[in-house]
XYZ file of C-alpha atoms in Angstrom:
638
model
C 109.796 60.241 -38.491
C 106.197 58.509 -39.294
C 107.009 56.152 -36.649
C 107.411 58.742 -34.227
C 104.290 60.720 -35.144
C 102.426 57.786 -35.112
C 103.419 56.984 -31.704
C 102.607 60.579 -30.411
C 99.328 60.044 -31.912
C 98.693 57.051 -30.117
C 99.298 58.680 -26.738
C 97.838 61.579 -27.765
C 94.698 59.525 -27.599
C 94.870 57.151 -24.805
C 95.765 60.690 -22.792
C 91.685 61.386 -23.316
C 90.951 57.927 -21.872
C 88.555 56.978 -24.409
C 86.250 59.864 -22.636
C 84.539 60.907 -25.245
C 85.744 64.429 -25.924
C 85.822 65.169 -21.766
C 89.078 66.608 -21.935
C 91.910 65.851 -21.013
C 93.897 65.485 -17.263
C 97.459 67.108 -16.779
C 98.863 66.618 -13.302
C 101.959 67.426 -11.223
C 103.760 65.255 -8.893
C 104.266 66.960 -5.860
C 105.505 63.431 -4.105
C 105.284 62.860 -0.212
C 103.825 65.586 2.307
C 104.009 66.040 5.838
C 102.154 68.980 7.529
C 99.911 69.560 10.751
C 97.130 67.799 11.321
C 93.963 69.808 11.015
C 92.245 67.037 13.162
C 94.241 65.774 16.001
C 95.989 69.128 16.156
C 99.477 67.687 17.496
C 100.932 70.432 16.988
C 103.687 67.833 14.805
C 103.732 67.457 10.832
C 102.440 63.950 11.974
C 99.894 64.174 8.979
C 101.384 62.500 5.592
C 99.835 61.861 2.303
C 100.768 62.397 -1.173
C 100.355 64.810 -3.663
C 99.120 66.045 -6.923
C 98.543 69.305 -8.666
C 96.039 69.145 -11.160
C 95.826 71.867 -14.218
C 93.036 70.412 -15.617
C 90.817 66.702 -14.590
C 87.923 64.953 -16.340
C 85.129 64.288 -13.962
C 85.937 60.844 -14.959
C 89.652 60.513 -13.439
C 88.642 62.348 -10.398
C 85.503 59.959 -10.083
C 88.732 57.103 -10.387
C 90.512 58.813 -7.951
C 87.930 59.742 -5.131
C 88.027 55.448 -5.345
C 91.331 55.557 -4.504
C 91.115 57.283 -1.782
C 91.946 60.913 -3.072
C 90.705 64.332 -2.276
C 90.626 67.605 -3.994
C 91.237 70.663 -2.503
C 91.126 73.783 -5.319
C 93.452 72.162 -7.652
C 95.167 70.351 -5.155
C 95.117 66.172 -5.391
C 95.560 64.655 -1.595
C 95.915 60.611 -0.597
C 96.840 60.357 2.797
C 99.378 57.511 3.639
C 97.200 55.354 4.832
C 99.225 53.374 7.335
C 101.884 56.441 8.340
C 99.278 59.221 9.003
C 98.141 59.978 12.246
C 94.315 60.010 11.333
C 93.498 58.080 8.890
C 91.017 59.274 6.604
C 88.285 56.663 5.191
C 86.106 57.819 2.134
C 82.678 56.954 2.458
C 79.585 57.259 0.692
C 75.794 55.883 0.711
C 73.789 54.508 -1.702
C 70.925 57.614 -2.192
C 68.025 54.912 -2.963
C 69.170 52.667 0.034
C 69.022 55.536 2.567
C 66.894 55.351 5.528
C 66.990 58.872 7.590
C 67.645 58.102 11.572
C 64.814 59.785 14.086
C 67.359 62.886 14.842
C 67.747 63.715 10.779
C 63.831 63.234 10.774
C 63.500 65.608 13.396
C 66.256 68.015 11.380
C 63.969 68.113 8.289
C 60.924 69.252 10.453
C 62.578 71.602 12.017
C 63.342 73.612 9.085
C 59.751 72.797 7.725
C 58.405 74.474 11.219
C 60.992 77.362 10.634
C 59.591 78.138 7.072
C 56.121 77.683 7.975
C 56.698 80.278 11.210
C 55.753 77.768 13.679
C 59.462 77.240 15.331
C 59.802 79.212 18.132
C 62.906 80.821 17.491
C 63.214 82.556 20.552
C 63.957 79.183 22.246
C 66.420 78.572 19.607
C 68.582 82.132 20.469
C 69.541 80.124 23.742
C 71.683 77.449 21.508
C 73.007 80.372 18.893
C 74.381 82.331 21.794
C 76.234 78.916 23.433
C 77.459 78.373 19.818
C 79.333 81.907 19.783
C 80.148 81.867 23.214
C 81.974 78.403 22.970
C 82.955 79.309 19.675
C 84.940 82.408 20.672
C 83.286 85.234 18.866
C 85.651 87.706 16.977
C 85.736 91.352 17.758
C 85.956 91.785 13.728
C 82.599 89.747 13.228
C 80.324 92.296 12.293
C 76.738 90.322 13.428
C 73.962 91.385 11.438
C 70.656 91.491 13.567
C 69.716 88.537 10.996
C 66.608 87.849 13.316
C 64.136 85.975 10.685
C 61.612 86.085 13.218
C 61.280 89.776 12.423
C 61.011 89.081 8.477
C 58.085 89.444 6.563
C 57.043 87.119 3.705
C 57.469 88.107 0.234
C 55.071 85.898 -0.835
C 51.494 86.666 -0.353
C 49.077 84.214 0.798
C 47.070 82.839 -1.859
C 44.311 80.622 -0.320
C 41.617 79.672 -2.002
C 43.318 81.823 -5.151
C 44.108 79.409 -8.722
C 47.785 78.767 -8.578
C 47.973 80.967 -11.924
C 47.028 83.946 -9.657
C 49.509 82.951 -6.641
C 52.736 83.246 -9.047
C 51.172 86.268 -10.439
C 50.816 87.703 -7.354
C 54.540 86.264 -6.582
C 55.936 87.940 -9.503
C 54.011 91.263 -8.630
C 56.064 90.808 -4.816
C 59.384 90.355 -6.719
C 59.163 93.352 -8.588
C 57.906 95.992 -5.835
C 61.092 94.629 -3.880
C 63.447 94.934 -6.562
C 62.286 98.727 -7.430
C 62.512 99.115 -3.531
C 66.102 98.324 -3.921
C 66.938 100.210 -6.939
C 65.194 103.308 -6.496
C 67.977 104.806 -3.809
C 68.327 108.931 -3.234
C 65.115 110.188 -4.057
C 64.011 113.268 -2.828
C 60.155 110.919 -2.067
C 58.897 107.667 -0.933
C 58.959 104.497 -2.446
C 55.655 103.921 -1.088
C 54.685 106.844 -3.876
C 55.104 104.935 -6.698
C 52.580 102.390 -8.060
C 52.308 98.893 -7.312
C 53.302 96.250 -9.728
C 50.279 94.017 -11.121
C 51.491 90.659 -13.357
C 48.777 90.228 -16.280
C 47.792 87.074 -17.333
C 48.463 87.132 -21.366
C 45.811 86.143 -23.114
C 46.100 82.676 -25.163
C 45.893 84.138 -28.495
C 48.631 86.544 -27.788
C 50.915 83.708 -26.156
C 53.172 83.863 -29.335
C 53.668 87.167 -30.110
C 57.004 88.851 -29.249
C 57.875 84.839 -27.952
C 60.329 82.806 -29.127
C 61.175 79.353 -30.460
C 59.399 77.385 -28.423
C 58.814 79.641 -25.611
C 55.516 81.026 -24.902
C 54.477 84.444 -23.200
C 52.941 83.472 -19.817
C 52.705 86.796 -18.224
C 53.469 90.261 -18.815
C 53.882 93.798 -16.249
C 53.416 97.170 -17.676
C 54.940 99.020 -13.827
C 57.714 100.528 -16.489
C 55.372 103.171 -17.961
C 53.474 103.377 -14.523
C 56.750 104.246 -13.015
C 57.911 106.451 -15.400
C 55.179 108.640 -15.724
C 55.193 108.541 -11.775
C 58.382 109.912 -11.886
C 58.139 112.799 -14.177
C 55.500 114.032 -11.975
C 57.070 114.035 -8.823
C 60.347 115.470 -10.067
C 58.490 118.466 -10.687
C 58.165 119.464 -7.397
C 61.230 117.885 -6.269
C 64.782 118.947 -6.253
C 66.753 115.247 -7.496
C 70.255 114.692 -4.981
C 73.517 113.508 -7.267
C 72.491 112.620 -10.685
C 74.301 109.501 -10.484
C 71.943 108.068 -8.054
C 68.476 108.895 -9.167
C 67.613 105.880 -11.551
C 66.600 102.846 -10.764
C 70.221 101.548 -11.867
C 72.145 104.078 -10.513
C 73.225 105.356 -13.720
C 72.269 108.285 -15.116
C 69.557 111.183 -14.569
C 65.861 110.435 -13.812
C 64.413 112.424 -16.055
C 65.996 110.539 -18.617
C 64.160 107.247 -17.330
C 61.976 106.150 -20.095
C 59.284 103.159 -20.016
C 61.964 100.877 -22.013
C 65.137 101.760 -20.059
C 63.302 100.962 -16.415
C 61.903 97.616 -17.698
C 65.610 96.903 -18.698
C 66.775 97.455 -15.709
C 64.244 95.441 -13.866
C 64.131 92.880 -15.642
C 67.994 92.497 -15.512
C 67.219 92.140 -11.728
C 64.415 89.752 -11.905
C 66.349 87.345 -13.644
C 67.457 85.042 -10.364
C 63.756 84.897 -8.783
C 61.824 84.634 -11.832
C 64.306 81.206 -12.894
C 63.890 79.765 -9.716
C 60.339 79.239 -11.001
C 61.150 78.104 -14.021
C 60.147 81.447 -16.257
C 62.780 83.639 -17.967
C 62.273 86.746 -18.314
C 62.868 89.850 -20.755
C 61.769 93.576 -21.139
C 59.779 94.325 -24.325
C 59.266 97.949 -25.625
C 58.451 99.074 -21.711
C 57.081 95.444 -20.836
C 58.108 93.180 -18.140
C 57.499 89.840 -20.223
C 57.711 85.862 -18.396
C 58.299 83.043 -20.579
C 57.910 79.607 -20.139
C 58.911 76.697 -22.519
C 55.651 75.059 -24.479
C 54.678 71.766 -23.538
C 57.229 72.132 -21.067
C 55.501 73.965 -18.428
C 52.625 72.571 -15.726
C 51.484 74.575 -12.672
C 52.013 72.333 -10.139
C 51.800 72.649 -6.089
C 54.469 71.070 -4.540
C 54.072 70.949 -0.428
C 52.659 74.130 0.811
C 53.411 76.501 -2.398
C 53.333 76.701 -5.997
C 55.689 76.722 -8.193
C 55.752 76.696 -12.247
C 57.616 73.478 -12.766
C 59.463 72.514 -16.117
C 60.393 69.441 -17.401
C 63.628 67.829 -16.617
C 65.850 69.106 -19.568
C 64.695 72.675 -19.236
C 64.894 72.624 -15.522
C 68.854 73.484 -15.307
C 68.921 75.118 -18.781
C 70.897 78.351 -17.427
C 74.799 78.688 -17.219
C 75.241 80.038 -14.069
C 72.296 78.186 -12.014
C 71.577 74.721 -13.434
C 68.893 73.994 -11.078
C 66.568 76.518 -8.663
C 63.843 75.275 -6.472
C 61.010 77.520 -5.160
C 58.884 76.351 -2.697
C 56.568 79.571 -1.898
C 53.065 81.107 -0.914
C 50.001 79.605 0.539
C 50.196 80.752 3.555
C 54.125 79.736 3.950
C 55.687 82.724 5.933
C 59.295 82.470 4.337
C 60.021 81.795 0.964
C 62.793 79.264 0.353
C 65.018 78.582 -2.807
C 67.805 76.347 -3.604
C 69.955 77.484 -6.602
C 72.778 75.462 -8.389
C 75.554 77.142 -9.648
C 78.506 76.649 -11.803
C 81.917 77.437 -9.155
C 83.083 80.871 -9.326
C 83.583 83.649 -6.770
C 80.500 85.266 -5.483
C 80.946 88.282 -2.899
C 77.922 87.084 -0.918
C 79.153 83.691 -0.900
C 82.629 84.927 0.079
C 80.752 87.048 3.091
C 78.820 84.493 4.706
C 82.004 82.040 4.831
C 84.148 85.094 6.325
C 81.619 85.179 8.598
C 80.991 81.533 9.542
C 84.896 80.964 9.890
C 85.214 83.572 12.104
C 82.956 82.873 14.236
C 82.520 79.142 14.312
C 85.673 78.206 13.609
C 87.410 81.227 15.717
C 89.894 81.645 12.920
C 91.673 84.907 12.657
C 90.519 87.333 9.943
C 93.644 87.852 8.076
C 93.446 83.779 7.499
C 90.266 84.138 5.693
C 91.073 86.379 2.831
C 89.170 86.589 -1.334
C 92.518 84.683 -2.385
C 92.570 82.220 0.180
C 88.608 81.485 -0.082
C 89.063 81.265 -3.890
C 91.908 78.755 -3.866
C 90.282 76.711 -1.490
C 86.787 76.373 -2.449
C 86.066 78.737 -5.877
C 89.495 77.549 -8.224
C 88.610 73.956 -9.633
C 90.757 71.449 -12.351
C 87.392 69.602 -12.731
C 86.707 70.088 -16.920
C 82.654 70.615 -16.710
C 80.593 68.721 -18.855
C 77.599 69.938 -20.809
C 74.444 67.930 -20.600
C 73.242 66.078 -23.869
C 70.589 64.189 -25.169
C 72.303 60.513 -24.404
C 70.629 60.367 -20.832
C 74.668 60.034 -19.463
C 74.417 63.531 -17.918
C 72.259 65.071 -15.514
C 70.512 68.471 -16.645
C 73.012 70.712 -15.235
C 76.347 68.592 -16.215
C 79.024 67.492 -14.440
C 81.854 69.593 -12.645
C 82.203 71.418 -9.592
C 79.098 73.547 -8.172
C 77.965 76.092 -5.402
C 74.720 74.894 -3.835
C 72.830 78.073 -2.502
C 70.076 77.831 0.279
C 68.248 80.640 0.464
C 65.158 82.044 2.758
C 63.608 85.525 1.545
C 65.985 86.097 -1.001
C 68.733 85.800 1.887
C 71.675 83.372 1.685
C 72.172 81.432 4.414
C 74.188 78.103 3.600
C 76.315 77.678 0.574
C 77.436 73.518 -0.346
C 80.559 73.450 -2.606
C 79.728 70.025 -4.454
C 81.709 67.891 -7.661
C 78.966 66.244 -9.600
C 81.172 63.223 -11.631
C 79.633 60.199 -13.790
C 78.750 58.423 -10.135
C 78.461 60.514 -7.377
C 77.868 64.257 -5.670
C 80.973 64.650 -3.982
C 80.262 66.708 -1.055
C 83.446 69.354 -0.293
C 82.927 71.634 2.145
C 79.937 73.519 3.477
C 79.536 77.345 5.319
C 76.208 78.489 7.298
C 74.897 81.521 8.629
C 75.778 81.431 12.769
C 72.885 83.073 13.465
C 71.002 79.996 12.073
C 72.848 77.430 14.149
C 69.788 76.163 16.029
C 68.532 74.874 12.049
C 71.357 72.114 12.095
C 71.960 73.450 8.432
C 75.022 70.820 7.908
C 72.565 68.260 8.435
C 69.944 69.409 6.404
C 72.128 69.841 3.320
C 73.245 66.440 3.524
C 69.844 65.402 3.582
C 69.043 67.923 0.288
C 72.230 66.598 -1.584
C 70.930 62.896 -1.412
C 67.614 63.892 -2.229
C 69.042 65.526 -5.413
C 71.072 62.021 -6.122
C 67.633 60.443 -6.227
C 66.179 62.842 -8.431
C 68.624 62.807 -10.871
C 68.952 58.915 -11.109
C 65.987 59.815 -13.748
C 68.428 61.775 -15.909
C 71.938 59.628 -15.073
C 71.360 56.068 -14.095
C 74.925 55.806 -13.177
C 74.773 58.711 -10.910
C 73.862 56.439 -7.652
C 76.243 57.878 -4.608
C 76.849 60.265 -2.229
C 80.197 60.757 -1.189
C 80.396 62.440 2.085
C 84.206 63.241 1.818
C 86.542 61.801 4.516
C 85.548 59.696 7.769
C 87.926 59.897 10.684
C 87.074 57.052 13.365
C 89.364 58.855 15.856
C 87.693 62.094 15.197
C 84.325 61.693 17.252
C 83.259 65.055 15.760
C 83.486 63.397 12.144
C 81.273 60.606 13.302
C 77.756 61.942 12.700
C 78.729 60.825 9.263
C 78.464 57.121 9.518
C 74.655 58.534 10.911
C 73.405 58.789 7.111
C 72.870 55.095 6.812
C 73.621 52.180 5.071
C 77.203 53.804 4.304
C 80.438 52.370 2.961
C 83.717 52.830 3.488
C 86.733 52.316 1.090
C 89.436 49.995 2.007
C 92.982 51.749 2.058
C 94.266 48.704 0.357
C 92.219 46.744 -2.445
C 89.757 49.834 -2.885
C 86.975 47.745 -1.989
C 83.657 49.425 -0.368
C 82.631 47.781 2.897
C 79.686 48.274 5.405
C 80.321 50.152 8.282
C 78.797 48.167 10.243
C 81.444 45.495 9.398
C 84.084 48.421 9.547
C 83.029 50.215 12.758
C 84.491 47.401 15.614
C 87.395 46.958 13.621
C 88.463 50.771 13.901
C 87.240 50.740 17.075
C 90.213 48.837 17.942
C 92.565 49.990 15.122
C 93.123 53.066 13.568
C 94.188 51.674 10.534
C 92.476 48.506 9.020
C 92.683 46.816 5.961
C 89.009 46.593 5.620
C 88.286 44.040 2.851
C 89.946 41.598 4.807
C 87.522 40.872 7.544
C 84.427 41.964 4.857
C 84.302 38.351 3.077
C 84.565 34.942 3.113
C 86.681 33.568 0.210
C 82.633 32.832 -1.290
C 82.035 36.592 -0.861
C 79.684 35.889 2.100
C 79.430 38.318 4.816
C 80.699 37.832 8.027
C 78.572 38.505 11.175
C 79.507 41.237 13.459
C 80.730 39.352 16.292
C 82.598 36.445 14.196
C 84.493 40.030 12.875
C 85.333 40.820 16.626
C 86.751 37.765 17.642
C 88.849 37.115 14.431
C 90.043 41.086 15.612
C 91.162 39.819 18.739
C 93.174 37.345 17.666
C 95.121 39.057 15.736
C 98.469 40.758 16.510
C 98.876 43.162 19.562
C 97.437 46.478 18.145
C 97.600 49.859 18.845
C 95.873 51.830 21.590
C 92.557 53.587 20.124
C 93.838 57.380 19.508
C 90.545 59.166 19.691
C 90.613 62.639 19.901
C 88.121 64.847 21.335
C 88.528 67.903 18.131
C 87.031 70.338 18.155
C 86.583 70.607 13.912
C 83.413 70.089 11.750
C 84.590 70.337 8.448
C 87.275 67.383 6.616
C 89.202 70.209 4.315
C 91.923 72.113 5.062
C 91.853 75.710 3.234
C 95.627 75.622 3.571
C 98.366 73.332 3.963
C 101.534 73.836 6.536
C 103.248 71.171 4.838
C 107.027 70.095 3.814
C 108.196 67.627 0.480
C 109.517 64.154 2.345
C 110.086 62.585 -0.629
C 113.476 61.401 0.472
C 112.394 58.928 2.341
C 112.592 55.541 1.497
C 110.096 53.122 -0.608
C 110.080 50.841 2.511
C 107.880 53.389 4.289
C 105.281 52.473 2.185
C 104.819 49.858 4.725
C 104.361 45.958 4.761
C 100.875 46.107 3.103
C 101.499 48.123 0.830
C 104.146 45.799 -0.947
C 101.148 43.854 -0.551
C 99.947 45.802 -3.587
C 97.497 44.128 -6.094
C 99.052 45.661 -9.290
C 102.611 45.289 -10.509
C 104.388 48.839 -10.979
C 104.748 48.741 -15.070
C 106.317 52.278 -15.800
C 106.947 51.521 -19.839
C 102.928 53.164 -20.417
C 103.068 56.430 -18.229
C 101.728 59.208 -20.255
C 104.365 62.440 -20.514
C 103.843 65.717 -21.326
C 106.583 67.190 -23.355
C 106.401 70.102 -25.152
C 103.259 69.708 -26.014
C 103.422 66.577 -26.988
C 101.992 63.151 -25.143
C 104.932 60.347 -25.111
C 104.742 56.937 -23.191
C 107.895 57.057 -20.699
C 109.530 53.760 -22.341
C 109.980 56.065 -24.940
C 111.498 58.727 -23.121
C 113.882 56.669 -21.214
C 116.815 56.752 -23.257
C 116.796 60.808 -22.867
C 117.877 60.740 -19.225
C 121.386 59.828 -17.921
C 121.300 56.834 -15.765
C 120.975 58.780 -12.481
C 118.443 60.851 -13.935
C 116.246 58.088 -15.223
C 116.897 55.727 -10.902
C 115.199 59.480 -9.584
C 112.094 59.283 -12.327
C 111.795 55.930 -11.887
C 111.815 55.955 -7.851
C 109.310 58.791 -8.675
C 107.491 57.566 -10.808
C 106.744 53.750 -9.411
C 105.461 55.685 -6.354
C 102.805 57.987 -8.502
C 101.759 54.749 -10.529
C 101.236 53.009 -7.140
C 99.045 55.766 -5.773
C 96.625 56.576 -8.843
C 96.642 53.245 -10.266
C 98.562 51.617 -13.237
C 95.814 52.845 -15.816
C 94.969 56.501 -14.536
C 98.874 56.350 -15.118
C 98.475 55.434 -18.731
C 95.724 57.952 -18.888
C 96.512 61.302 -17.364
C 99.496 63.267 -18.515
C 102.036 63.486 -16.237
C 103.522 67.283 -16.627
C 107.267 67.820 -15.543
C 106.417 71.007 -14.893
């Protein structure tokens, strides 16, 4: 009996992996797949990998398994088979601090800059929108918004020649007319009769009061007594529509407003904007109060606005949106934010990817349902990680994120990212249609490796961005290999190689053991055209299968797929018998019962034809996730 507690003890605790307290990772082996190929579109299940359904991960096995070659999609673990598959699917990543932006990316980034200054034409740019729906086969369904930002107005006044104190103030005052504009909704007069918010400077010596901690009171807005006394006036004379609809909530009567209940309410709604310059904010006996940290906070001007900065720990203090950057006023005619948040559903998230599927990717609209949209890009197995004070974790933590771009308080791109111990995984990204001529796929690459850089500051191991899957036969998945120096994984010995060594190797190939024509035996490089010729003279090779696809993305929402797990071992294929690492099953971690048990003690349970299926099984899982992932994540029998 102690002998057997003992050893559930044991692999109680090699099931965390030595992680640290990161949780723990149970998976499911769903074996072999075969399904359509969401690239080549044969028509065939000619698209094979393996399988894995994760209830729960530590960013540190995925981080281990996205080096093997794996993918996630929702809580689904995919490796394609390598050599069997008809497009093979390369990770690659770059090196943030070695990246050197190509003339068209360049040209990307100003682009955008000219769009949020107001000096792109964007009339020019309807001509390439309209070719993108036309070509793209709009759907009668599509409802499309006249989304013309041409036509917008800045919310953030321009400040020249104003302190930068005044220029938030005068941001904050913005922020608040537009959210009473949008809460005040049936009333029987104009918005434009109620008063105007002004944002007070608070006085040094009062800094402290009603603050807390270490916070300090920045600013403060007294439009909640303004208002309410407004609107005890005007109700006088006029006769209110449903009761229901007259606050600024919509809840309850208006004449039962009060100074404290409206700056509730507002400041409930201020919350996103105000964070996204650093400030929290609270109501106060009728006051609108802004907070900043002390000793924390600096008024700086970053490009052509002003935003209140914090320090790098208080920067992604908040749950739901570790990180917001504001880049506003002076004389900038749209305001634009980019807000990190933890993954969960979001109906305005949800809307804009309806909306982009539909009508760039022409699917139909009962494919692109909440469930379906949550599955594949909200539901995650990745255990999120706090930050702490060991300088191992960046400010917001690690786990799976929503990356927000928004211009005027509008959404108009949404990156679903995994942020693990090395890397921001890129997963999958959606855009507004309308703003096709903004090349907003590129420019989010180009903002993801920027926030790799800045974050080396808070997690020196945090050095890559992974870009997902490369497909040499998918020219559309080429522009990839454009965010240079990149890497890509060999199928075989896991080994990162240049793509420049890779690239006339799969031109030639579709499958290539890569770290075989990346070295000498001395580890020295071999030229480009020494890497040709030793190509040449190797075995007759398949035909290049290129396929002109007409896909962006390198996820598949759902998978048409069958279980071919009855196929032999042998079609793992010459190379991989090849395989660097003896198949020991005696240290696979179990789940049973709730208990962890290595498998050489579990043996014995099963009947001799029992234990020649587990074993077939499980030598194929150890040989896909590695012989130590094996002896770290718990393998659930379902």
């Amino acid at each position: 009996m102690a002998e057997a507690k003992k050893m559930r003890s044991e692999a109680s605790t090699s099931g965390s992996g030595g992680n640290g307290g990161r949780g723990e990772s149970v998976v499911m082996d769903v074996g072999r797949r075969k399904s359509t190929c969401g690239y080549c579109k044969s028509g065939a299940r000619t698209s094979i990998s393996h399988g894995l359904w994760a209830h729960s991960l530590t960013v540190d096995h995925y981080q281990a398994l996205l080096d093997r070659g794996w993918r996630r999609s929702g809580c689904f673990l995919y490796k394609p088979d390598m050599e069997k598959t008809c497009c093979p699917s390369y990770t690659i990543r770059l090196k943030a601090s070695d990246f050197v932006p190509s003339k068209e990316q360049i040209r990307v980034s100003k682009r955008m800059q000219r769009f949020l200054d107001g000096t792109l034409d964007v009339k020019k740019t309807d001509k390439s929108t309209d070719e993108l729906n036309t070509s793209g086969g709009s759907c009668s369904t599509a409802n499309n918004e006249d989304t013309s930002f041409a036509a917008m107005e800045s919310s953030v006044v321009d400040c020249e020649g104003k302190n930068k104190a005044d220029q938030l103030m005068h941001f904050l005052s913005d922020e608040i007319d537009n959210t009473v504009q949008l809460r005040i909704k049936s009333w029987e007069f104009s918005c434009d009769q109620l008063p105007k918010a002004s944002v007070k400077k608070v006085a040094p010596a009062k800094r402290k009061l009603q603050a807390e901690n270490s916070e300090e009171l920045i600013f403060s807005c007294n439009i909640a007594f303004q208002i309410a006394a407004t609107v005890k006036r005007l109700m006088k004379d006029a006769k209110p529509t449903k009761s229901s609809e007259h606050d600024v909530g919509g809840k309850g009567d208006s004449d039962d407003l009060s100074p404290k209940m409206i700056a509730e309410i507002l400041a409930g709604h201020l919350k996103q904007p105000t964070e996204s310059c650093g400030l929290s904010v609270r109501a106060c006996n009728g006051h609108i109060n802004f907070y900043s940290a002390t000793q924390q906070m600096d008024l700086v001007e970053v490009g052509r606005g002003t935003i209140l900065e914090s320090s790098p720990t208080a920067n992604c203090a908040n749950d739901k949106h570790s990180k917001k950057s504001c880049r506003g006023p002076q004389g900038q005619h749209r305001r634009f934010e980019i807000r990190l948040k933890r993954s969960s559903f979001d109906y305005e998230e949800y809307s804009l990817y309806r909306k982009y599927q539909l009508i760039v990717h022409n699917d139909t609209p009962d494919h692109v349902t909440e469930s379906s949209y949550k599955r594949f890009l909200v539901d995650t197995p990745l255990v999120h990680i706090e930050p702490n004070d060991d300088n191992a974790v960046p400010p917001c933590g690690f786990g799976s994120f929503h990356q927000q771009y928004l211009v005027d308080g509008k959404l108009i791109a949404v990156g679903v990212i995994d942020i693990l111990p090395k890397c921001l995984s890129s997963k999958y990204l959606f855009w507004d249609p309308d703003l096709a001529f903004l090349s907003l796929g590129k420019y989010s690459a180009l903002e993801e490796i920027r926030w790799v850089s800045e974050n080396q500051v808070h997690c020196p191991s945090l050095q890559y961005y992974y870009l997902g899957y490369y497909i040499h036969s998918c020219i559309k998945m080429r522009y990839k290999a454009a965010y240079r120096p990149s890497e890509l994984l060999c199928p075989l010995r896991y080994q990162w190689v240049r793509y420049d060594i890779a690239k006339p190797l799969l031109d030639r190939r579709k499958y290539v053991v890569l770290s075989d024509y990346a070295t000498l035996q001395n580890g020295v490089f071999l030229p480009q055209d020494v890497l040709v010729n030793m190509e040449e003279q190797q075995n007759d090779f398949a035909q290049d299968a290129s396929n002109d696809v007409s896909i962006n993305e390198d996820e598949m929402a759902e998978v048409d797929s069958d279980l071919s797990d009855d196929e032999s071992d042998s079609e793992a294929g010459a190379a991989t018998s090849l395989a660097l690492e003896d198949v020991d099953l005696s240290n696979v971690l179990f789940g049973v019962r709730g208990a962890r048990l290595r498998y050489k003690d579990l043996r014995h349970a099963f009947d001799p034809s029992q234990r020649k299926f587990m074993e077939k099984q499980l030598q194929r899982y150890v040989r896909v996730v590695g012989t130590e992932l094996s002896k770290q994540m718990v393998y659930s029998l379902g």
